[in-house]
Tab-separated table of C-alpha atoms in Angstrom:
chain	number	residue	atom	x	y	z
A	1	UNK	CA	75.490	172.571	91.022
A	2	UNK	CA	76.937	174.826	88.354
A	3	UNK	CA	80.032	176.897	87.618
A	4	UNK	CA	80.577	179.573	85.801
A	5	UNK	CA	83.283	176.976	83.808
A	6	UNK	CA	80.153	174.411	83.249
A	7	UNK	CA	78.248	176.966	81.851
A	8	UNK	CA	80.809	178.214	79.512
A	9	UNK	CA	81.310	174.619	78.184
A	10	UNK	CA	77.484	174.251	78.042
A	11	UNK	CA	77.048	177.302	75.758
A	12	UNK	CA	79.653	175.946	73.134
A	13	UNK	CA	78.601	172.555	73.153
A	14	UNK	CA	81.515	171.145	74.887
A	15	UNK	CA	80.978	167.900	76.101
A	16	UNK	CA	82.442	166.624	79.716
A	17	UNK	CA	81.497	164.622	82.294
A	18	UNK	CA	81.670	165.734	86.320
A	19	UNK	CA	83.606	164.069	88.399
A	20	UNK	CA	83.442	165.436	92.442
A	21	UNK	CA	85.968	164.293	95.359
A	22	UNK	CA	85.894	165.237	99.079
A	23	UNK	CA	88.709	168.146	98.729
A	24	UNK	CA	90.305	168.468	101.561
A	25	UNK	CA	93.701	169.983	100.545
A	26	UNK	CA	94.408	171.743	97.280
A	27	UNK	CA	97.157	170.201	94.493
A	28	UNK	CA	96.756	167.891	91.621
A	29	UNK	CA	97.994	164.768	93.724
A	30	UNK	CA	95.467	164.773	96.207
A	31	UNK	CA	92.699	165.219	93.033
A	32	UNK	CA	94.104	162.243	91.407
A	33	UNK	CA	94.587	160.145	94.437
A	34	UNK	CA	90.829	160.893	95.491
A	35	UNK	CA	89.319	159.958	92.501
A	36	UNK	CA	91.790	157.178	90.983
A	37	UNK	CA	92.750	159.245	88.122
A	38	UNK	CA	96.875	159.464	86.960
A	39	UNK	CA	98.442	162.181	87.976
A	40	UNK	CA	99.759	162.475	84.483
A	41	UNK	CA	96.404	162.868	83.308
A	42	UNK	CA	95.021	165.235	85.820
A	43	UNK	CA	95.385	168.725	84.668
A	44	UNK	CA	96.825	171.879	86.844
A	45	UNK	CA	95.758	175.413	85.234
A	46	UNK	CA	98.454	177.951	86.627
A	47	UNK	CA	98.227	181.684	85.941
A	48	UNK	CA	101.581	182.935	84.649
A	49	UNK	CA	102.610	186.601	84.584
A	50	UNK	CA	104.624	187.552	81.749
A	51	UNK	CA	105.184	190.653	82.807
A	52	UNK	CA	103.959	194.421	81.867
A	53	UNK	CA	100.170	193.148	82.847
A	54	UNK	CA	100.400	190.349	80.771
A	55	UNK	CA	98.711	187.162	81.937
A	56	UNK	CA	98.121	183.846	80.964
A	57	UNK	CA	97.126	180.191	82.070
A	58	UNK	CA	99.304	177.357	81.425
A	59	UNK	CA	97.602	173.650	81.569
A	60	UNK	CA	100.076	171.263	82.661
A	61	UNK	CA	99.939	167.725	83.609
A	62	UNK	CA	99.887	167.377	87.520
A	63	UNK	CA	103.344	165.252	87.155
A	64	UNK	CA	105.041	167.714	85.889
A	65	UNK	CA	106.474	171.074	86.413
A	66	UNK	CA	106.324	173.939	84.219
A	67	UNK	CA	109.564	175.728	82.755
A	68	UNK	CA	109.453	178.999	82.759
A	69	UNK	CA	112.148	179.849	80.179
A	70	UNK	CA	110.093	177.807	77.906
A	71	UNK	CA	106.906	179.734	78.613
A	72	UNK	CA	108.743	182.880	78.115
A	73	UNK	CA	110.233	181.783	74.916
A	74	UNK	CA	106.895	180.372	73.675
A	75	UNK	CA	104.921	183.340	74.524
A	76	UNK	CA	107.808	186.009	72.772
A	77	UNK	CA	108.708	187.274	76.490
A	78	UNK	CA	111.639	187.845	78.326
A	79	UNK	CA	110.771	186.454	81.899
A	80	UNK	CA	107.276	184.409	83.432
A	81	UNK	CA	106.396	184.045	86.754
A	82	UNK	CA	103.963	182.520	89.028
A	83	UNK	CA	101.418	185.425	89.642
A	84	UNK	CA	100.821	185.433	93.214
A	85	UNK	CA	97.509	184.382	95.033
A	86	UNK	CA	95.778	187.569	95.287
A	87	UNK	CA	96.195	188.302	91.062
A	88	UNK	CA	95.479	184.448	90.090
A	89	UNK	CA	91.759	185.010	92.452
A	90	UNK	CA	91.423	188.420	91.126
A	91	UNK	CA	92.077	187.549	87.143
A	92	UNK	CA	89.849	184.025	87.276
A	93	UNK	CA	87.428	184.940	89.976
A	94	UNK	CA	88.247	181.374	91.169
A	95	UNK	CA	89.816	180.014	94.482
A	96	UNK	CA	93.322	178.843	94.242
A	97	UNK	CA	92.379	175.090	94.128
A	98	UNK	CA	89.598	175.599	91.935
A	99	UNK	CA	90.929	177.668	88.958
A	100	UNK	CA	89.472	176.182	86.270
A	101	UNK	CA	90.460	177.755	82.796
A	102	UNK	CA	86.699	178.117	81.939
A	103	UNK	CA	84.443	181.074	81.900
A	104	UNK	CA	87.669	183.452	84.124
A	105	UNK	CA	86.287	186.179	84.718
A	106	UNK	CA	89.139	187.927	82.424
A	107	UNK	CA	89.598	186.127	79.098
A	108	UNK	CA	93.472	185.318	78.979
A	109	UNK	CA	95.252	183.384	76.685
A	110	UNK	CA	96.375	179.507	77.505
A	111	UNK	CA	99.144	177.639	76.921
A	112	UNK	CA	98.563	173.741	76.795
A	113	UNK	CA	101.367	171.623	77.535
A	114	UNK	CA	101.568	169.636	74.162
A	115	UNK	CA	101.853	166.277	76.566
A	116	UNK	CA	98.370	166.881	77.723
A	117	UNK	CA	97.432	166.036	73.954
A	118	UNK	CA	98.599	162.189	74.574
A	119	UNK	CA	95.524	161.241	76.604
A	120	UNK	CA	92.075	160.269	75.730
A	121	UNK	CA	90.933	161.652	78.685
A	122	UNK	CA	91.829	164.683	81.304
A	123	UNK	CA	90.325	165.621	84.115
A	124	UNK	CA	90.311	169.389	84.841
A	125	UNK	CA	89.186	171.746	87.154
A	126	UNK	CA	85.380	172.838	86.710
A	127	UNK	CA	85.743	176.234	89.206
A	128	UNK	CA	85.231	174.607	92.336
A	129	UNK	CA	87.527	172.953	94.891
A	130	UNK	CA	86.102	169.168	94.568
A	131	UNK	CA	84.715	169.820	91.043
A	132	UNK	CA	86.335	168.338	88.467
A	133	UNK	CA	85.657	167.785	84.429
A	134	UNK	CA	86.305	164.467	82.628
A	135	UNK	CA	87.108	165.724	78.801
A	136	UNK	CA	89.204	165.432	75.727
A	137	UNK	CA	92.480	167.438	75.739
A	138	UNK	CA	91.176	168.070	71.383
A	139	UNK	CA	87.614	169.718	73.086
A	140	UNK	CA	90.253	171.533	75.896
A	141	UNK	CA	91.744	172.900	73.262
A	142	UNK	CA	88.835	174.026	71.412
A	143	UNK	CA	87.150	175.465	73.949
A	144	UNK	CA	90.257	177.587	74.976
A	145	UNK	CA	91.754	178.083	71.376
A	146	UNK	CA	95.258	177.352	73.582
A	147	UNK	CA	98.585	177.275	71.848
A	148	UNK	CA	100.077	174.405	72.202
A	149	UNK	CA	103.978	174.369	73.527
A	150	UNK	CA	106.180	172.300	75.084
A	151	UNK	CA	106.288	173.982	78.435
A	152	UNK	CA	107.459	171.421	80.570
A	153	UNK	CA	110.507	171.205	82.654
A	154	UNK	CA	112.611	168.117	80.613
């Protein structure tokens, strides 16, 4: 079983390992709960809009919540908001649930929490509800070239 995500790590020599769960609702706390990971340490990618068509994803830890004043200010913007449903399907070509930010199917620029960067190990969505990615928030960030920002609500 392969996702577009897997196969974009697989092309740049990203290494991860896959770690699969019986989804059965969609959130980071269920995803760590079903497969004994902290929630601290299991990643959420939200799409953002920063207005005028501007995009991006934002990797949080699934403990926390993300501020968006501080997104704005980090990405030079006024005002960031969740992008609803429809855009964050259309823009990834990923289900809610499953938005991995791996091989979207528009390149957009991420934001990682700069928390994220205190683990050894992350899991994060691999484009599939149930599909998840054991890495190193270093190879996230290499993958991705994300910015790193402190994001999160204090």
């Amino acid at each position: 079983m392969s996702t577009r995500a897997i196969r974009f790590l697989k092309q740049k020599k990203i290494p991860f390992e896959i770690t699969r769960y019986d989804h059965e609702e969609k959130g980071a706390e269920f995803a760590a709960a079903a497969t004994g990971f902290s929630l601290a340490a299991t990643v959420k990618t939200l799409v953002v809009d920063l207005g005028g068509k501007k995009y991006t994803l934002v990797l949080m830890p699934g403990d926390r919540q993300l501020s968006m004043k501080r997104l704005a200010k980090a990405c030079g913007v006024k005002r960031a908001a969740m992008a609803d449903t429809r855009t964050a399907e259309r823009l990834t070509g990923y289900l809610v649930g499953g938005i991995s930010p791996f091989g979207t199917k528009q390149k957009l620029p991420v934001v990682l929490e700069a928390d994220i960067l205190t683990f050894d190990k992350v899991l994060i969505n691999a484009g599939r509800r149930g599909t998840m990615l054991k890495m190193t928030p270093p190879d996230i960030r290499k993958a991705l070239t994300a910015k790193v920002a402190a994001v999160a609500q204090s």
